[in-house]
Tab-separated table of C-alpha atoms in Angstrom:
chain	number	residue	atom	x	y	z
A	1	MET	CA	-12.809	18.666	-10.676
A	2	LYS	CA	-15.175	21.510	-11.515
A	3	HIS	CA	-17.523	20.472	-8.682
A	4	LEU	CA	-14.793	20.698	-6.063
A	5	PRO	CA	-14.410	23.773	-3.880
A	6	ASP	CA	-12.386	26.603	-5.487
A	7	ALA	CA	-9.351	25.933	-3.262
A	8	CYS	CA	-8.848	22.538	-4.947
A	9	GLN	CA	-8.713	24.123	-8.365
A	10	THR	CA	-6.576	27.186	-7.629
A	11	LEU	CA	-3.917	25.977	-5.210
A	12	GLY	CA	-2.842	22.866	-7.183
A	13	LYS	CA	-2.679	20.713	-4.054
A	14	TRP	CA	-5.406	18.202	-4.936
A	15	SER	CA	-3.238	15.816	-6.992
A	16	SER	CA	0.133	16.693	-5.498
A	17	MET	CA	-0.770	16.577	-1.779
A	18	PHE	CA	-4.387	15.659	-1.064
A	19	ILE	CA	-4.512	12.359	-2.967
A	20	PRO	CA	-1.024	11.132	-1.844
A	21	THR	CA	-1.981	12.004	1.750
A	22	LEU	CA	-5.199	10.026	1.352
A	23	ILE	CA	-3.216	7.008	0.131
A	24	TYR	CA	-0.802	7.479	3.041
A	25	CYS	CA	-3.661	7.596	5.551
A	26	ILE	CA	-5.445	4.590	4.033
A	27	GLY	CA	-2.160	2.641	4.022
A	28	ASN	CA	-1.823	3.302	7.741
A	29	GLN	CA	-5.217	1.875	8.645
A	30	ASP	CA	-5.727	-1.636	9.937
A	31	LYS	CA	-8.291	-2.433	7.242
A	32	VAL	CA	-7.470	-1.223	3.736
A	33	TRP	CA	-9.932	-3.462	1.915
A	34	ALA	CA	-13.232	-2.113	3.243
A	35	ILE	CA	-13.415	1.611	3.905
A	36	LYS	CA	-16.815	2.844	5.077
A	37	ASP	CA	-18.153	6.190	3.829
A	38	ASN	CA	-18.384	7.730	7.320
A	39	SER	CA	-14.796	6.715	8.095
A	40	LEU	CA	-13.685	8.016	4.708
A	41	SER	CA	-15.529	11.308	5.307
A	42	ALA	CA	-13.777	11.792	8.648
A	43	THR	CA	-10.396	10.960	7.101
A	44	LEU	CA	-11.019	13.315	4.181
A	45	GLN	CA	-11.977	16.107	6.591
A	46	LEU	CA	-8.742	15.680	8.551
A	47	ILE	CA	-6.746	15.699	5.307
A	48	TRP	CA	-8.669	18.729	3.996
A	49	ASP	CA	-7.936	20.658	7.191
A	50	ALA	CA	-4.236	19.754	6.994
A	51	VAL	CA	-3.742	20.400	3.264
A	52	TYR	CA	-5.992	23.439	2.880
A	53	LYS	CA	-5.243	25.191	6.176
A	54	GLY	CA	-7.486	28.197	6.663
A	55	VAL	CA	-9.872	27.195	3.858
A	56	PRO	CA	-13.110	26.284	5.624
A	57	TYR	CA	-14.967	23.323	4.177
A	58	ALA	CA	-17.045	20.534	5.679
A	59	VAL	CA	-16.673	17.159	3.967
A	60	THR	CA	-20.000	15.337	3.939
A	61	THR	CA	-20.934	11.879	2.687
A	62	ASP	CA	-23.007	13.472	-0.087
A	63	GLY	CA	-20.761	16.465	-0.866
A	64	PRO	CA	-18.501	17.081	-3.888
A	65	VAL	CA	-15.184	16.151	-2.219
A	66	ILE	CA	-16.292	12.653	-1.257
A	67	ALA	CA	-18.156	12.289	-4.563
A	68	VAL	CA	-15.026	13.113	-6.566
A	69	VAL	CA	-12.899	10.945	-4.270
A	70	ASN	CA	-15.296	8.015	-4.557
A	71	ILE	CA	-16.105	8.270	-8.229
A	72	LEU	CA	-13.058	9.644	-9.938
A	73	GLN	CA	-9.550	10.239	-8.887
A	74	ALA	CA	-8.971	8.710	-5.481
A	75	LEU	CA	-10.594	5.361	-6.117
A	76	GLN	CA	-8.677	5.128	-9.380
A	77	GLN	CA	-5.435	6.008	-7.622
A	78	LEU	CA	-6.180	3.719	-4.670
A	79	SER	CA	-6.848	0.923	-7.152
A	80	GLU	CA	-3.613	1.692	-9.015
A	81	TRP	CA	-1.792	1.757	-5.671
A	82	CYS	CA	-3.073	-1.732	-4.753
A	83	ASN	CA	-2.336	-3.039	-8.251
A	84	SER	CA	1.185	-1.609	-8.174
A	85	ILE	CA	1.819	-3.453	-4.919
A	86	ASN	CA	0.684	-6.706	-6.527
A	87	THR	CA	2.670	-6.120	-9.725
A	88	THR	CA	5.800	-5.127	-7.825
A	89	THR	CA	5.506	-8.243	-5.690
A	90	LEU	CA	5.230	-10.524	-8.716
A	91	VAL	CA	8.172	-8.897	-10.504
A	92	VAL	CA	10.397	-8.892	-7.410
A	93	PHE	CA	9.544	-12.500	-6.596
A	94	ALA	CA	10.141	-13.683	-10.172
A	95	THR	CA	13.467	-11.817	-10.223
A	96	PHE	CA	14.368	-13.320	-6.850
A	97	LEU	CA	13.697	-16.820	-8.162
A	98	CYS	CA	15.765	-16.184	-11.288
A	99	SER	CA	18.679	-14.980	-9.159
A	100	GLN	CA	18.944	-18.284	-7.277
A	101	PRO	CA	21.812	-20.253	-8.815
A	102	ASP	CA	20.414	-23.666	-7.868
A	103	VAL	CA	16.868	-22.929	-9.104
A	104	LYS	CA	16.779	-23.671	-12.830
A	105	THR	CA	13.522	-25.432	-13.748
A	106	ASP	CA	9.854	-24.795	-13.036
A	107	GLU	CA	9.932	-27.775	-10.681
A	108	ASP	CA	12.889	-26.217	-8.803
A	109	ARG	CA	10.997	-22.912	-8.576
A	110	GLN	CA	7.901	-24.686	-7.298
A	111	GLN	CA	9.869	-26.537	-4.609
A	112	PHE	CA	11.770	-23.383	-3.649
A	113	SER	CA	8.486	-21.441	-3.394
A	114	ALA	CA	6.987	-24.181	-1.232
A	115	CYS	CA	9.988	-23.949	1.105
A	116	LEU	CA	9.495	-20.191	1.419
A	117	LEU	CA	5.976	-20.817	2.678
A	118	ILE	CA	7.203	-22.924	5.590
A	119	LYS	CA	6.991	-20.725	8.680
A	120	SER	CA	6.316	-17.785	6.300
A	121	ALA	CA	10.018	-17.629	5.457
A	122	PHE	CA	9.301	-15.248	2.549
A	123	LEU	CA	8.704	-12.483	5.123
A	124	TYR	CA	12.112	-12.659	6.801
A	125	GLY	CA	15.339	-10.855	5.969
A	126	THR	CA	17.408	-13.787	7.218
A	127	ILE	CA	16.244	-17.344	6.595
A	128	LYS	CA	17.976	-20.140	8.479
A	129	GLU	CA	18.532	-23.156	6.231
A	130	ASP	CA	18.526	-25.515	9.206
A	131	GLY	CA	14.920	-24.567	9.976
A	132	SER	CA	15.736	-22.746	13.206
A	133	LYS	CA	14.133	-19.400	13.974
A	134	HIS	CA	14.224	-16.933	11.082
A	135	MET	CA	15.496	-13.398	11.769
A	136	GLU	CA	14.394	-9.866	10.779
A	137	PRO	CA	10.629	-10.230	10.282
A	138	PHE	CA	9.066	-8.157	7.473
A	139	GLN	CA	12.528	-7.271	6.162
A	140	SER	CA	12.823	-9.607	3.219
A	141	ASP	CA	13.845	-8.025	-0.077
A	142	LEU	CA	10.360	-8.822	-1.315
A	143	ILE	CA	8.588	-6.892	1.453
A	144	MET	CA	11.119	-4.040	1.436
A	145	GLN	CA	10.753	-3.457	-2.318
A	146	VAL	CA	6.963	-3.501	-2.057
A	147	LEU	CA	7.165	-0.947	0.754
A	148	ALA	CA	9.466	1.137	-1.459
A	149	GLN	CA	6.736	1.096	-4.124
A	150	HIS	CA	4.286	2.386	-1.514
A	151	HIS	CA	6.741	5.130	-0.607
A	152	CYS	CA	6.741	6.283	-4.250
A	153	ALA	CA	2.926	6.353	-4.280
A	154	ILE	CA	2.793	8.656	-1.265
A	155	SER	CA	5.381	11.110	-2.525
A	156	GLY	CA	4.072	14.574	-1.680
A	157	ALA	CA	1.889	13.382	1.186
A	158	LEU	CA	1.820	15.261	4.446
A	159	ALA	CA	3.736	13.387	7.135
A	160	VAL	CA	1.415	14.634	9.861
A	161	VAL	CA	-2.339	14.956	9.655
A	162	PRO	CA	-3.641	16.390	12.939
A	163	GLY	CA	-6.264	14.080	14.411
A	164	PHE	CA	-5.104	11.028	12.475
A	165	THR	CA	-3.305	8.931	15.055
A	166	THR	CA	-1.935	5.970	13.107
A	167	LEU	CA	0.351	7.707	10.628
A	168	GLY	CA	3.741	6.082	10.278
A	169	HIS	CA	2.584	2.587	11.221
A	170	VAL	CA	1.922	1.329	7.654
A	171	LYS	CA	-0.225	-1.529	9.000
A	172	GLY	CA	-2.485	-1.625	5.956
A	173	VAL	CA	0.393	-1.470	3.498
A	174	LEU	CA	2.229	-4.191	5.380
A	175	ALA	CA	-0.924	-6.326	5.252
A	176	LEU	CA	-1.245	-5.728	1.490
A	177	ALA	CA	2.455	-6.441	0.940
A	178	THR	CA	2.328	-9.608	3.035
A	179	SER	CA	-0.799	-10.833	1.260
A	180	ALA	CA	0.633	-10.067	-2.167
A	181	ALA	CA	3.935	-11.732	-1.279
A	182	GLY	CA	2.189	-14.829	0.061
A	183	ILE	CA	-0.072	-15.097	-2.955
A	184	SER	CA	2.885	-14.615	-5.313
A	185	THR	CA	4.830	-17.293	-3.495
A	186	ILE	CA	1.884	-19.672	-3.676
A	187	SER	CA	0.587	-18.988	-7.163
A	188	LEU	CA	3.506	-18.072	-9.373
A	189	TYR	CA	4.776	-21.644	-9.666
A	190	SER	CA	2.031	-23.847	-8.288
């Protein structure tokens, strides 16, 4: 932190606003797995300008803001954010399986999990037992609780970052949640 510009150290916004806003912005991108330095620099500059209004600073790929983000806090928090999505998914899915009255053995859980994979049923809020079209995509309890976990991680984030056009679309988070849910469904009882 001592290498960051003075505004980061005196205004107390680095951990309470800057980092949650970074997670929010990353979660709204199409690709959350591979973030290039130049894209990260541009995103960090937009966040800097929004969080530290009136405090001039140019984020560069070799400057202290990106160095601290890459090396210390943000990567750690981004990693914790991804891990919390995976952990939440496993816990919610295991709880969901335990709540099913007709699912008692590991074999039952395995068969039930296999059924949820058919037509990606685990993603839907309403699953038709007769195999007809499922309803309410991306509104299953599993996905909704994972998205709630993401909402906790971005507490304190700015809702609007001027120049960042994809805020509010949670594409990246939805991709992470869907992947985690699918992997949980496949691996927990296979």
